[in-house]
Structures are given as structure tokens and as C-alpha cells.
Amino acid sequence: MKKNIAAGILVSLALVYLSVRGIPWAGVREGVAAMHWGFALPALAAMVLMQVFRSIRWGVILGPMEKIRQRTLFPITSVGFLAIVSLPARLGELARPYLIARRSGIRMSAALGTIFVERVFDGLTVLSLFALTPLLTPLPPWLLRSGAIFFALTAGLLAAMTLLLLKRERALGLLRPLLAKLPAPYGAELAGLVDRFVDGFQMIADGKRFLAVAALSLVIWVLDVFAIYILFPAFGLALPVGAALVVMIILVAGIALPAAPGFIGNWHFACILALGLFGVAKADALTFAILYHVLSLGVVIALGLPFLPFQRFSLADVRRQT
């Protein structure tokens, strides 16, 4: 775990350096001062709605195991995303499974499986939206190839998850002899952990839930594109919707890498790279990245902080639970 944290911090430091290298800071200050803050309001509203729909979607995914009310799920979702931006190396992803396991009959390993399902649907939705981008704006071949490769990998992962769920006993039957070679009792414990993890995939086999999760995922990421697009004129950037889609896909890829708390560096470099494809000067792109980052973190903190005293957790607690 310490190595993961160190790797995340090193990656962020390297990307911070690349982001600020050669930047004329006077231009950044002027850009911040000239920002039209009225455009921030609809962007903030979209970000809040994203959190609401994420909580609703998680409830649909958890549904086959236990029906949980939004008055329980939304605070946990809010604290969970606060943990993601507060802890390095995406260790905050463990917060929601831990907290929901404490407040329901769902095991933490099964809840972790639902987070995995979320990430797969997020990936497929983002990449599906990205597939529309060439219809709106020309893109470099390397970006199109990367998107196609990641879409194929993510779709393959969803197919593998479905197969694992439908053929669980056969898959576990193949896995148990391998796990039996581990020192007792670790093999049996790991087999049970995998079995419970697959419990989190149950909604994949339910057609109505599958479509509901797909639709909610689309709403979430369309809101994200809207938030990015509506912020462009706040900085005087006359860019098409396709540019917002490109910022989204590169930003999602950037923050998926190991990172320091708050995705510092990763976030900014991704925005600079994406906006650079549309001829935006580095100083202007960094200004956009800084303020978009501040607004996004502000929403996560504002939604998560009020619930934090009632949803406490620590990494030591998470280790004991697993």
C-alpha cells in the first residue's frame, strides 16, 4: 500500500511539473480575474446532479442483494467520493463498500463488486459518448485508436463478468485447486472472498436493472459533458461540444492513473493535453483546469463534509473488515 501511495505522489508531482513548465503566471492570473462566474452556476448544478444520480445508480446495482433507501445511500456516496479525492492512489474507493457493509446486510467484498460494476459501466458509457466525437470534430488518429482499444477491453471485461456470474460454480471450481496451494486458511478465505465479490455483479443478469444502470450512467456522463461545455465561455473559449467530450475522456483516463490526493497534477495535465488539441494556449488551458478542479472539488467537499461525522472510517477499519 505504501508503494502505491508513493507511486501516486510521484506521478502527480511529475504531472504538476509538466503542467506548469513554461507557464506565464501573469496570464493565468489575468484569466482567473476575467472569468465570467455566472457560467459556474449551471456547471455546479450539473455536478451536484451527477452525485445524486450516482447514488441512485448504486442503489439499483445493490438492489438484488438488499434494497437500501437513498437516505442511507446518498450520505455514504457523498462521503465515499470525498474519500476518493482525499486519499492517494484511489484508496478512497474502499470507503463506500466499507460504510455500506456497516449499515446493511451486504458483505464488504460484495459491495466492492458493485463498485467494480460501476467502473465498467462508466468506462463503456464514456467511450460510447467518445465514439460520437468524430461526428462533431476531427480528432488525431492516436486518440481514436486509444478509444477503440479501451472500448474493446472494457466490453470484454463486462462479458467476462457476465460469464463469471452465470457460470460461477464452474469458474470457482477451476479456481479452488489453484487457491488450495496457498497456506491454510488463506486459500479457502480467498475463494470465499471471490465468491462474495461476484455477488456484486448480480444486476448484470437482470435485464431491467441492466438497462436502468446503463441509462443512469448515460445521464451522469452527459451531465459531466454539459458541465465542461458550459464552463468554456466562462473563460472566453469558443469550443464545440466535441471539445468537451475530448476533455472528459482524457480527464477520465488521467485521474485513473495513480495520483496524490485531489488528483493534483493528473487533472491539470489531462485538461492541458485535451484543450491543446483544439489550439488552446497552455496558460489558458491551465487556468481552465485549475478553476474546473476547484469547482469539482468544492462540490465533493460540500456534499461529503456534512455527513462525515456520521460516516467515519479509517484505512485500519477497512483492513479489519476485509
mmCIF file with all atom_site columns, C-alpha atoms in Angstrom, residues 24-34 287:
data_model
loop_
_atom_site.group_PDB
_atom_site.id
_atom_site.type_symbol
_atom_site.label_atom_id
_atom_site.label_alt_id
_atom_site.label_comp_id
_atom_site.label_asym_id
_atom_site.label_entity_id
_atom_site.label_seq_id
_atom_site.pdbx_PDB_ins_code
_atom_site.Cartn_x
_atom_site.Cartn_y
_atom_site.Cartn_z
_atom_site.occupancy
_atom_site.B_iso_or_equiv
_atom_site.pdbx_formal_charge
_atom_site.auth_seq_id
_atom_site.auth_comp_id
_atom_site.auth_asym_id
_atom_site.auth_atom_id
_atom_site.pdbx_PDB_model_num
ATOM 1  C CA . PRO A 1 24  ? 3.458   32.751 -17.876 1.00 0.00 ? 24  PRO A CA 1
ATOM 2  C CA . TRP A 1 25  ? 1.746   33.148 -14.495 1.00 0.00 ? 25  TRP A CA 1
ATOM 3  C CA . ALA A 1 26  ? 0.643   36.697 -15.247 1.00 0.00 ? 26  ALA A CA 1
ATOM 4  C CA . GLY A 1 27  ? -1.572  35.243 -17.985 1.00 0.00 ? 27  GLY A CA 1
ATOM 5  C CA . VAL A 1 28  ? -3.066  32.713 -15.567 1.00 0.00 ? 28  VAL A CA 1
ATOM 6  C CA . ARG A 1 29  ? -3.868  35.444 -13.031 1.00 0.00 ? 29  ARG A CA 1
ATOM 7  C CA . GLU A 1 30  ? -5.499  37.546 -15.739 1.00 0.00 ? 30  GLU A CA 1
ATOM 8  C CA . GLY A 1 31  ? -7.537  34.542 -16.877 1.00 0.00 ? 31  GLY A CA 1
ATOM 9  C CA . VAL A 1 32  ? -8.807  33.888 -13.351 1.00 0.00 ? 32  VAL A CA 1
ATOM 10 C CA . ALA A 1 33  ? -9.681  37.557 -12.861 1.00 0.00 ? 33  ALA A CA 1
ATOM 11 C CA . ALA A 1 34  ? -11.549 37.695 -16.188 1.00 0.00 ? 34  ALA A CA 1
ATOM 12 C CA . THR A 1 287 ? -6.488  28.405 -15.957 1.00 0.00 ? 287 THR A CA 1
#
